[in-house]
Coordinates of C-alpha atoms in Angstrom, one line a residue:
X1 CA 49.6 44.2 -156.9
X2 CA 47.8 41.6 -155.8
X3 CA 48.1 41.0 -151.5
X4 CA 46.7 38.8 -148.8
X5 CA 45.8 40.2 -145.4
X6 CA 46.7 38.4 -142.7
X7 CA 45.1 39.1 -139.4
X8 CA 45.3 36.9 -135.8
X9 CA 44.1 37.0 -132.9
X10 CA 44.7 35.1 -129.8
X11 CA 43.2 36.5 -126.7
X12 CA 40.2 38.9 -125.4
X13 CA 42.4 40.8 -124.1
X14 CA 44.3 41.9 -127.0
X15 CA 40.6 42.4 -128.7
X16 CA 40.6 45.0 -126.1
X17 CA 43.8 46.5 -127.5
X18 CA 42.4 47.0 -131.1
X19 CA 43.8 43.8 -131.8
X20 CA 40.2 42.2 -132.9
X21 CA 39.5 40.8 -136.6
X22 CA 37.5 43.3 -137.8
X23 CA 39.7 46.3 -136.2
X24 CA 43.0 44.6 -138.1
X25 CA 41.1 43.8 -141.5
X26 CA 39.1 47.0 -141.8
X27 CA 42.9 49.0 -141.3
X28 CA 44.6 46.5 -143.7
X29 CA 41.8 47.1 -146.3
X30 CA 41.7 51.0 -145.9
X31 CA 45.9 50.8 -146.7
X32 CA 45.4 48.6 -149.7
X33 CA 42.8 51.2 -151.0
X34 CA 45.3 54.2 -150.3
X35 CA 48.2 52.3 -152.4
X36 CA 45.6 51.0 -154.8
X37 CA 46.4 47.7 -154.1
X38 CA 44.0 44.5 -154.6
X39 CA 43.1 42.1 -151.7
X40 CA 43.3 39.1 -153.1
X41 CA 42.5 37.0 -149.7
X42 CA 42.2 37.4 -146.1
X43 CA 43.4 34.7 -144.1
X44 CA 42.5 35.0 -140.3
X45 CA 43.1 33.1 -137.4
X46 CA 40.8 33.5 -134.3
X47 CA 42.1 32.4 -130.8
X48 CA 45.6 31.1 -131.8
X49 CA 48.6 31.7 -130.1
X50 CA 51.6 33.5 -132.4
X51 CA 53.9 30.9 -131.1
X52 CA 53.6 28.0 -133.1
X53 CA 52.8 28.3 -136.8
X54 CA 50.4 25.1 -136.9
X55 CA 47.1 28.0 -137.8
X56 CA 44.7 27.2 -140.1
X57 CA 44.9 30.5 -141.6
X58 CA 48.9 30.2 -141.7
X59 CA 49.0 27.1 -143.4
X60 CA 46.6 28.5 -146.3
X61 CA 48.8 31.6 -146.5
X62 CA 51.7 30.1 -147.1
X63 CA 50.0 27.3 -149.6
X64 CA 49.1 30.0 -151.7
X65 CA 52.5 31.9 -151.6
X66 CA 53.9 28.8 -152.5
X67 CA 51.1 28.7 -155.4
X68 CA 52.3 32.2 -156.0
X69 CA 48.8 33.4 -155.9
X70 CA 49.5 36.7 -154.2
X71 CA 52.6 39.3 -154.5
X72 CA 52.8 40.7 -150.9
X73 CA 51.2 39.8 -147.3
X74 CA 50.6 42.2 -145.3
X75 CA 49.6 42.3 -141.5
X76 CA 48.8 45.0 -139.1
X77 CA 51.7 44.1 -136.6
X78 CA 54.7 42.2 -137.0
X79 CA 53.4 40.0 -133.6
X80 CA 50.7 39.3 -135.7
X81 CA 52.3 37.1 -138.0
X82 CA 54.6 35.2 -135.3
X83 CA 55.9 35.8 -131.5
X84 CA 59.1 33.2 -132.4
X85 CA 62.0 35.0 -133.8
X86 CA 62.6 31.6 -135.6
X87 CA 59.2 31.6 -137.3
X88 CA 59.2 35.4 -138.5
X89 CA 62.8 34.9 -140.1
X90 CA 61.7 31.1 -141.7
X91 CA 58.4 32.6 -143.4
X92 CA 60.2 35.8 -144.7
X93 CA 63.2 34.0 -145.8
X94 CA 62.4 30.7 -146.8
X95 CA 58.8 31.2 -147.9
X96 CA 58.3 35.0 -148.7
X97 CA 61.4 35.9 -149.9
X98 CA 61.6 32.3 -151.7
X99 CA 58.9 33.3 -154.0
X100 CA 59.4 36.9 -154.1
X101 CA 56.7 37.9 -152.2
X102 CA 56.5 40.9 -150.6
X103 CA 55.9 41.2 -146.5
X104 CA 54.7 44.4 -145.2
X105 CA 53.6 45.2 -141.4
X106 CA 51.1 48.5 -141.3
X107 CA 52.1 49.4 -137.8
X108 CA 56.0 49.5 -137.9
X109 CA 55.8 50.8 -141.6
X110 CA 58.1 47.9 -142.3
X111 CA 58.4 46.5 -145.9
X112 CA 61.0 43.9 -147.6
X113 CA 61.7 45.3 -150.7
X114 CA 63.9 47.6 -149.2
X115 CA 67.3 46.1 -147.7
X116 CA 66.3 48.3 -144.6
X117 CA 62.9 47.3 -144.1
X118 CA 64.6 43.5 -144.1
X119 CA 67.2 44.9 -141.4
X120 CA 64.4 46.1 -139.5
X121 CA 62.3 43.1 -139.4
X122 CA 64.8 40.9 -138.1
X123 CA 65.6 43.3 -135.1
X124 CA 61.7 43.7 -134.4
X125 CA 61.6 39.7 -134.5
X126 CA 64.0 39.7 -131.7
X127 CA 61.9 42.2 -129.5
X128 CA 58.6 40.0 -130.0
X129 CA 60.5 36.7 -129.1
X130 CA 61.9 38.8 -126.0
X131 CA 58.3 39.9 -124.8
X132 CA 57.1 36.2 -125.4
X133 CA 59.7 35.2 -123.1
X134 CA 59.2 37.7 -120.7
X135 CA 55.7 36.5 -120.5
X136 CA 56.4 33.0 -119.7
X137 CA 59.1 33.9 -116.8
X138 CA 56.0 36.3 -115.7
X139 CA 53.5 33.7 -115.3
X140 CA 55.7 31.4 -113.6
X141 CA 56.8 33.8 -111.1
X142 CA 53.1 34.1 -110.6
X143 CA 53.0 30.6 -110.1
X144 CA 55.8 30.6 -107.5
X145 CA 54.1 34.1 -105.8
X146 CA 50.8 31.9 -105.9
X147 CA 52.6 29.1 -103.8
X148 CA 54.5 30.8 -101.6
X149 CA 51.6 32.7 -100.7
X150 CA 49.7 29.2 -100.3
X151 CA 47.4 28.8 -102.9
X152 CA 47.4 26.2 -105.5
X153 CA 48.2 26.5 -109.2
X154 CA 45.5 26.0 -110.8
X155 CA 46.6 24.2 -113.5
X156 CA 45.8 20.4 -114.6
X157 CA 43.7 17.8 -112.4
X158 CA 42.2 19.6 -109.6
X159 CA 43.0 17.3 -106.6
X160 CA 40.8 14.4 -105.1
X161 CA 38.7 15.9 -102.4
X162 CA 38.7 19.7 -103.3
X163 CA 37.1 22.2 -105.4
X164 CA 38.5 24.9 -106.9
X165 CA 36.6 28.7 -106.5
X166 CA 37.9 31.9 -107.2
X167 CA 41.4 30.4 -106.7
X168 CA 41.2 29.0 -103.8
X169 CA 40.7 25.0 -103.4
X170 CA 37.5 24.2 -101.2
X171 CA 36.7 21.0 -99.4
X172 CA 34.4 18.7 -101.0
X173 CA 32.8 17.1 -98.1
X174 CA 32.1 13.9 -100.1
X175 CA 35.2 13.2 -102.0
X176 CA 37.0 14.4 -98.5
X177 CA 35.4 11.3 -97.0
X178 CA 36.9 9.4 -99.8
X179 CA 40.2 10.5 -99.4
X180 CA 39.8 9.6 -95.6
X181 CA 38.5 6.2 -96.3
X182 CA 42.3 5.8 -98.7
X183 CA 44.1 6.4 -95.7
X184 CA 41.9 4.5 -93.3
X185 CA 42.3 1.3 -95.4
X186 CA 46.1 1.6 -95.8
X187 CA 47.0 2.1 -92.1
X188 CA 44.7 -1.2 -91.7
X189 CA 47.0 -3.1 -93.7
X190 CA 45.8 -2.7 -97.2
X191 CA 47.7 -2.1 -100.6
X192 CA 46.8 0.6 -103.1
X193 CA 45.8 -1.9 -105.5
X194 CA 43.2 -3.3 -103.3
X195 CA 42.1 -0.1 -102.1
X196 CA 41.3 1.3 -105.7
X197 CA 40.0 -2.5 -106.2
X198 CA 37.4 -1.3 -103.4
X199 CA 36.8 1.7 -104.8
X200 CA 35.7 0.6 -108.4
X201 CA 33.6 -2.5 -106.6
X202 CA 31.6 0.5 -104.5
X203 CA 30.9 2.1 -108.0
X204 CA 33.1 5.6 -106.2
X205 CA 33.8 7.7 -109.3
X206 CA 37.4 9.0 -109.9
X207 CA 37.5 12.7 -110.1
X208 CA 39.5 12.1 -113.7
X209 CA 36.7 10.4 -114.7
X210 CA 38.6 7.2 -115.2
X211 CA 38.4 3.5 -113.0
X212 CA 41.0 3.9 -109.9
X213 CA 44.0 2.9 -110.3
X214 CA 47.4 2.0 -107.9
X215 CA 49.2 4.6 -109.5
X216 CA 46.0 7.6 -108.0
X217 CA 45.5 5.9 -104.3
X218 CA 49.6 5.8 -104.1
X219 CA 49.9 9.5 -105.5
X220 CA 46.7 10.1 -102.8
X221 CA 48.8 8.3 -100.1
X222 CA 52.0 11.1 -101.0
X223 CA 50.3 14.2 -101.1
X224 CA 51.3 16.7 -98.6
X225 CA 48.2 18.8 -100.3
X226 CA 45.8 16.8 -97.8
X227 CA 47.5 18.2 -94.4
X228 CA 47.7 22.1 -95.4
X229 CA 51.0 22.1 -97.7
X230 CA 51.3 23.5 -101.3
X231 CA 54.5 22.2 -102.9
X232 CA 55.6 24.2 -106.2
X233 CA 59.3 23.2 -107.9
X234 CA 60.0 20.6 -105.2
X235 CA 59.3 23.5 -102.6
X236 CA 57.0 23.3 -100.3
X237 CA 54.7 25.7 -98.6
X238 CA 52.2 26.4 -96.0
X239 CA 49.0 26.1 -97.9
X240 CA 45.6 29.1 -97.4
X241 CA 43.2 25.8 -97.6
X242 CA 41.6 23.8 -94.9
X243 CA 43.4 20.4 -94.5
X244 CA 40.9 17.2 -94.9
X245 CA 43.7 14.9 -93.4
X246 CA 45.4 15.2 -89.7
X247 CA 49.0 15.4 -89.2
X248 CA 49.3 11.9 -87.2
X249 CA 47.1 10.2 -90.0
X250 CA 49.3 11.3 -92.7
X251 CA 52.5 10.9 -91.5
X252 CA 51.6 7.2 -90.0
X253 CA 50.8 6.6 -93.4
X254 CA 54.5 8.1 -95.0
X255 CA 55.9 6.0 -92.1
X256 CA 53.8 3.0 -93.5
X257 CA 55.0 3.3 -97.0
X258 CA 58.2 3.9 -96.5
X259 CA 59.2 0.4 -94.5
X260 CA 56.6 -1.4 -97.2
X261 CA 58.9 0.0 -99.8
X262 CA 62.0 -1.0 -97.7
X263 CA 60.8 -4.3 -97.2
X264 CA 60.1 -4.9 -100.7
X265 CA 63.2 -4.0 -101.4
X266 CA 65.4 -6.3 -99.0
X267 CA 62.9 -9.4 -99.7
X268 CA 63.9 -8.9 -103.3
X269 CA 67.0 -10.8 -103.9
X270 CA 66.6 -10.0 -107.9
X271 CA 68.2 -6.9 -108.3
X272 CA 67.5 -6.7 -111.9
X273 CA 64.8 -4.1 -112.9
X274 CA 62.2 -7.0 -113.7
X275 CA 61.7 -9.2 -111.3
X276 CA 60.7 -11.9 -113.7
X277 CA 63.3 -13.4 -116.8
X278 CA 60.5 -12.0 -119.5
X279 CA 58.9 -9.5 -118.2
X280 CA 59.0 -6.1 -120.6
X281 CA 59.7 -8.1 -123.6
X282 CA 56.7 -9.9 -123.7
X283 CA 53.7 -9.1 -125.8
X284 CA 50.3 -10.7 -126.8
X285 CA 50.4 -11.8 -130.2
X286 CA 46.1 -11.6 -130.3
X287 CA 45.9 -7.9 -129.1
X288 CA 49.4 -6.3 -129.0
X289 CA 49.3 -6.0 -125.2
X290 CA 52.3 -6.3 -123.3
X291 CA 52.1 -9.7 -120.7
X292 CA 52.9 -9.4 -117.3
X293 CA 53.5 -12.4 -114.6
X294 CA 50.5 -13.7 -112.0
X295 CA 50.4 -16.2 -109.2
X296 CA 47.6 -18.1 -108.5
X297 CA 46.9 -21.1 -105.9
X298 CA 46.3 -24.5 -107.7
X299 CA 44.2 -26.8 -105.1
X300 CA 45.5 -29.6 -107.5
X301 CA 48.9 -29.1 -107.3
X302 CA 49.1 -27.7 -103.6
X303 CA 51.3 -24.7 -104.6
X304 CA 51.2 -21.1 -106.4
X305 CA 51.9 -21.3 -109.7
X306 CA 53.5 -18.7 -111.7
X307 CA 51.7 -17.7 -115.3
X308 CA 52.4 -14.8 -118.1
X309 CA 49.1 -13.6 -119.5
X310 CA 48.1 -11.2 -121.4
X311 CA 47.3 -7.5 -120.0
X312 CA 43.9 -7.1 -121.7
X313 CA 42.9 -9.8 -119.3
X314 CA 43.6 -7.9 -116.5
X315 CA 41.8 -5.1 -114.3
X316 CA 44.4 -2.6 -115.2
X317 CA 42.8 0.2 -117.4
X318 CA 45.0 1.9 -119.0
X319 CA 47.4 -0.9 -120.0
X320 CA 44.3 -3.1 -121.9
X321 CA 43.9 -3.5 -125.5
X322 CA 41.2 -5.4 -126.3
X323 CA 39.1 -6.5 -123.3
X324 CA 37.9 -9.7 -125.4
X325 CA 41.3 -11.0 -125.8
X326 CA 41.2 -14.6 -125.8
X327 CA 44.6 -15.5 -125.5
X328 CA 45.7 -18.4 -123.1
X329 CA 48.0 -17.8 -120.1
X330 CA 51.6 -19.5 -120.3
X331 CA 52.9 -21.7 -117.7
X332 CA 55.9 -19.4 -116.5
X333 CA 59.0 -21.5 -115.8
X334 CA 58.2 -24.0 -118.9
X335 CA 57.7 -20.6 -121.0
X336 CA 61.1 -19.5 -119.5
X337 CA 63.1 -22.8 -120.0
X338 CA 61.6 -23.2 -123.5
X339 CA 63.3 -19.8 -124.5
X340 CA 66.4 -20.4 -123.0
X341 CA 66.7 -23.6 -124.4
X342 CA 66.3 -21.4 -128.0
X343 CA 68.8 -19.6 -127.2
X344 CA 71.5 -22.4 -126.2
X345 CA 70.9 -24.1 -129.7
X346 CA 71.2 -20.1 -131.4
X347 CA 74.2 -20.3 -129.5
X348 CA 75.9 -23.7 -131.2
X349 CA 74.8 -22.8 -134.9
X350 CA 77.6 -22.2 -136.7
X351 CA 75.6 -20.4 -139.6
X352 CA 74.2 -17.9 -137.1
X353 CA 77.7 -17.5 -135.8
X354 CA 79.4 -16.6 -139.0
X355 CA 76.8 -14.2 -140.0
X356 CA 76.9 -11.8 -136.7
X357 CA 80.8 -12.5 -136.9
X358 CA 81.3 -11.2 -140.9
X359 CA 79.3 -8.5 -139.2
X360 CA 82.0 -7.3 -136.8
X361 CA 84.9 -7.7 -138.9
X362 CA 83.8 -5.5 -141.9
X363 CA 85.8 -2.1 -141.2
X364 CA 83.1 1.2 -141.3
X365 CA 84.8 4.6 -141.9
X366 CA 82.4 7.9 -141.2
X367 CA 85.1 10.1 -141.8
X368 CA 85.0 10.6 -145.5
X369 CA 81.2 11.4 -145.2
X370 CA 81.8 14.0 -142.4
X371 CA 84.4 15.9 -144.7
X372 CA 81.6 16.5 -147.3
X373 CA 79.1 17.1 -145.4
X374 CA 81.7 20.6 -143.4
X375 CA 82.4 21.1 -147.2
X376 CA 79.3 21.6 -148.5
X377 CA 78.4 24.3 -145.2
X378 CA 81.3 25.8 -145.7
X379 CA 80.2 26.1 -149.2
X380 CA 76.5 27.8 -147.9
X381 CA 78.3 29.8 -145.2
X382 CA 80.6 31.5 -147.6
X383 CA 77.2 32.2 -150.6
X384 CA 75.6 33.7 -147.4
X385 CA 78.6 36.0 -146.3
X386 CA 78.3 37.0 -149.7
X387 CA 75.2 38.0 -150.0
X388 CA 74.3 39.4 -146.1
X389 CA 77.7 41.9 -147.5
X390 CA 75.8 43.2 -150.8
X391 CA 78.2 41.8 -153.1
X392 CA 75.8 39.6 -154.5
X393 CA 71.7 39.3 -154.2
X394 CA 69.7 36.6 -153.1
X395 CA 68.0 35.4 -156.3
X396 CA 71.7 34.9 -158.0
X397 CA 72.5 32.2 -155.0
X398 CA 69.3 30.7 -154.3
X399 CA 69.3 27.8 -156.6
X400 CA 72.9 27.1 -155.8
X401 CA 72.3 27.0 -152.0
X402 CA 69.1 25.1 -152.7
X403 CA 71.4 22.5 -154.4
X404 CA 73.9 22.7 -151.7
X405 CA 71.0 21.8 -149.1
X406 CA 69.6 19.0 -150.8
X407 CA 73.5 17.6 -151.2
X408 CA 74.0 18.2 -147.6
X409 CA 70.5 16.2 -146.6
X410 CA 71.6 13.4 -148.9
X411 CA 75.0 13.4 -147.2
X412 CA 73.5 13.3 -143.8
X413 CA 71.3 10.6 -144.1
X414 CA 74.6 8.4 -145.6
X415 CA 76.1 9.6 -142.4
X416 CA 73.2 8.5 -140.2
X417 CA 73.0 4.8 -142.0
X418 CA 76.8 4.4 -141.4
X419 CA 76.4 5.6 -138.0
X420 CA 74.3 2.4 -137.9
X421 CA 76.4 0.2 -139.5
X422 CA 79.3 1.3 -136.9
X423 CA 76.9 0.7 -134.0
X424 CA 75.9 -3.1 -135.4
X425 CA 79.6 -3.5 -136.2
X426 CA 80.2 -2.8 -132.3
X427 CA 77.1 -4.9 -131.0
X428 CA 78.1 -7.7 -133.3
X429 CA 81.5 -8.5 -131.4
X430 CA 79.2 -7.7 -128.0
X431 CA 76.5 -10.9 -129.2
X432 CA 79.6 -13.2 -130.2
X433 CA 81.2 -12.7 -126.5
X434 CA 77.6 -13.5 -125.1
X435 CA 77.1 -16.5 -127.5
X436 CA 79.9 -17.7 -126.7
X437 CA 78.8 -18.5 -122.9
X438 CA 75.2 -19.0 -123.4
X439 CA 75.7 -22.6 -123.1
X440 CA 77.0 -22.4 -119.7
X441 CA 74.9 -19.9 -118.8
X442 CA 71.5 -21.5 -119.3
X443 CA 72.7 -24.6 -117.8
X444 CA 74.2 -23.2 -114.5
X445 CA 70.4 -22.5 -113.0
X446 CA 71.8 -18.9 -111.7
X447 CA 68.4 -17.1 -112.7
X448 CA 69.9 -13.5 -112.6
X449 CA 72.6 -14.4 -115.1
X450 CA 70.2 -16.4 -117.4
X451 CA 67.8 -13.2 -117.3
X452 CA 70.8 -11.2 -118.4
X453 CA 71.4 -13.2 -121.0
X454 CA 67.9 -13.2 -122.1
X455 CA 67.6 -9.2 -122.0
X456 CA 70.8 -8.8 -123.7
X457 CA 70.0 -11.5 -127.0
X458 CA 66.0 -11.0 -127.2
X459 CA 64.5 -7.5 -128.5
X460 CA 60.9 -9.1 -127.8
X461 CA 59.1 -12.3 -127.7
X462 CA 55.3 -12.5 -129.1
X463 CA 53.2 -15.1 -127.8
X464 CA 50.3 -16.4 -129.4
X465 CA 48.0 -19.1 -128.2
X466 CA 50.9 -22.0 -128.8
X467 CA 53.1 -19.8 -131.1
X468 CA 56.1 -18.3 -129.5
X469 CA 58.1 -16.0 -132.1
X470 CA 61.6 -14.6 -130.7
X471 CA 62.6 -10.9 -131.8
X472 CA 66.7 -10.9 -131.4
X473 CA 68.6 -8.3 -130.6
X474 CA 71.2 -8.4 -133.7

């Protein structure tokens, strides 16, 4: 018989537990010599976790099953092959089983050509995927004991203006001063734009190694981690490291952001999410970047002026595509007016009209499609009973339950594209109630209705240099 060793392992620890490479292939070869048996292949997997089956190793076992190049796989322990109850069951079953390939474990003397070796690997699957999970609740409750006891994590981005040594964060006199020159600049009146503007001017390197951003100074500005706190699963604790920030700075500063933020808020009299008509559905048609909306003074015209243009053009980092985008900037109410006046002549074409409106009169049913689909698991669930009882063996259903499996994806994905239909049906009546005001709409100079209407009939507009293509929403 012709088998392949399997043999994993993901930790030094467990290489301290006879778990290493060698310990597990050396065993596994001196068993195959006692039952005479011939290693075809070893497939090993050094440093990967038995909770997910994306392994190199794995992925070239389970080829070659499939290629029915080996009769049996054995492994040293059943943990070896997976942690995930899921996974064990899925390779024995579905790919083992499948191509009558043998699975046998050395240390729980487990094999599945007997029905009781089978039993017993599905009960043993359950205990591994128990001790996995017992694990993870383990090291978070570390993490929480950790906190509560007022050190950090450890985990991710160390923070701005620490280091972190034998578990304990550490002031870093430098990036401290940074961090005190953030809060400085705020309570002097500046934004968090501007301050990481200043930042990246001064050449001050990011501890992410990335340009700074609003998004780092604000999260700066927030973090109780600066006056002595640890905060773990929205609690927060009294942290073991030395604050780099006093109390009255920091809470001037929450003070500070807090009546920005309200003051934003009541000066905004557009309670929609953008504050702009085409904001989020507008996109450079040069680099694929989305645009967003700038003022800028015009000396000529004696006024700010209000543009879209392209992100790329911009200092933000991470929303740039290509930083030689030569796209031009829009005027921002002729762009606007120009699309709503699209959409008041959409709204009086009679051809458009009829097509969205055959739309929502055709009559969808999902229920027919639904019946087949419980008949054909009902059909699976009764060929399983049967066999998990004895009364029939696995080989004699197999191709039938294949069948009934590939029916059942087939009637899914009917389900899933009348599922659709229903939802356009629905939408269409929704778009004819809309058309039927845009008219009014666009010429009643309420800009928070107009926007609405906007939002609700375009999916995305694409503007390139003088092109302006409309994506609708139906």
């Amino acid at each position: 018989m012709k088998v392949g060793i399997y043999v994993r392992v993901s930790t030094l620890e467990q290489a301290t537990e006879g778990y290493s490479i060698q310990e597990q292939t050396e065993k596994l070869k001196k068993f195959c010599d006692v039952k005479e048996w011939t290693v075809s292949d070893v497939y090993i997997d050094p440093g990967f976790s038995g909770s997910s089956l994306k392994r190199p190793g794995m992925q070239k076992l389970i080829n070659d099953v499939e290629q029915q190049k080996i009769d049996a796989v054995l492994v040293y322990k059943l943990d070896r092959l997976s942690r995930s109850q899921k996974d064990t069951l899925y390779l024995i079953e579905d790919v083992f089983l499948k191509y009558n390939v043998h699975f046998v474990s050395l240390n729980e003397n487990f094999d599945t050509s007997t029905p009781f070796g089978r039993a017993s690997i599905g009960m043993m699957s359950v205990f591994a995927q128990l001790e996995r999970e017992q694990i993870t609740e383990r090291m978070q409750m570390g993490k929480v004991g950790r906190a509560k006891a007022g050190y950090f994590h450890g985990g991710g981005v160390i923070p701005h203006g620490y280091d972190y040594k034998d578990g304990q964060l550490i002031p870093n006199e430098k990036e401290a001063k940074i961090i005190n020159y953030i809060y400085d600049q705020y309570l002097d009146g500046w934004g968090a734009q501007s301050i990481a503007k200043s930042l990246n001017d001064k050449h001050i390197s990011s501890k992410r190694a990335t340009k700074w951003s609003h998004k780092i100074v604000t999260e700066i500005l927030a973090n109780n981690l600066y006056i002595g706190k640890i905060t773990w699963k929205n609690e927060t604790y009294d942290g073991a490291h030395e604050p780099i920030i006093d109390d009255n700075k920091y809470f001037r500063v929450q003070e500070l952001m807090a009546k920005r933020k309200a003051s934003a808020t009541k000066t905004n009299q557009r309670p929609f999410r953008a504050k702009y008509m085409l904001a989020g559905i507008t996109y450079c048609g040069v680099c694929g970047a989305r645009m967003f909306t700038l003022k800028s003074y015009s000396i000529k015209q004696h006024k700010y002026i209000r543009k879209y243009g392209c992100y790329s053009q911009s200092t933000i980092e991470h929303m740039i595509k290509d930083p030689n985008c030569d796209n031009d900037k829009y005027d921002g109410p002729e762009l606007e007016a120009y699309v709503l006046q699209r959409i008041k002549k959409l709204s009086m074409n009679s051809k458009t009209i009829k097509r969205i409106n055959d739309q929502s009169t055709s009559l969808i049913s999902t229920d027919g499609t639904k019946a087949q689909i419980k008949e054909t698991e009902e059909q699976i669930e009764r060929l399983l009973d049967l066999y998990q009882n004895g009364a029939i063996t696995y080989s004699k259903i197999e191709s039938r339950i294949d069948d009934l499996n590939a029916t059942r994806e087939t009637l899914d994905n009917q389900l899933k594209q009348l599922e659709s239909e229903k939802l356009t049906n629905g939408s269409s009546k929704n778009i004819l109630s809309i058309l039927s005001t845009a008219s009014e709409v666009v010429d009643s100079k309420n800009y928070e209705a107009q926007k609405r209407l906007v939002h609700a009939l375009i999916q995305k507009i694409t503007l390139k240099h003088d092109k302006v293509t409309i994506k609708w929403t139906f």
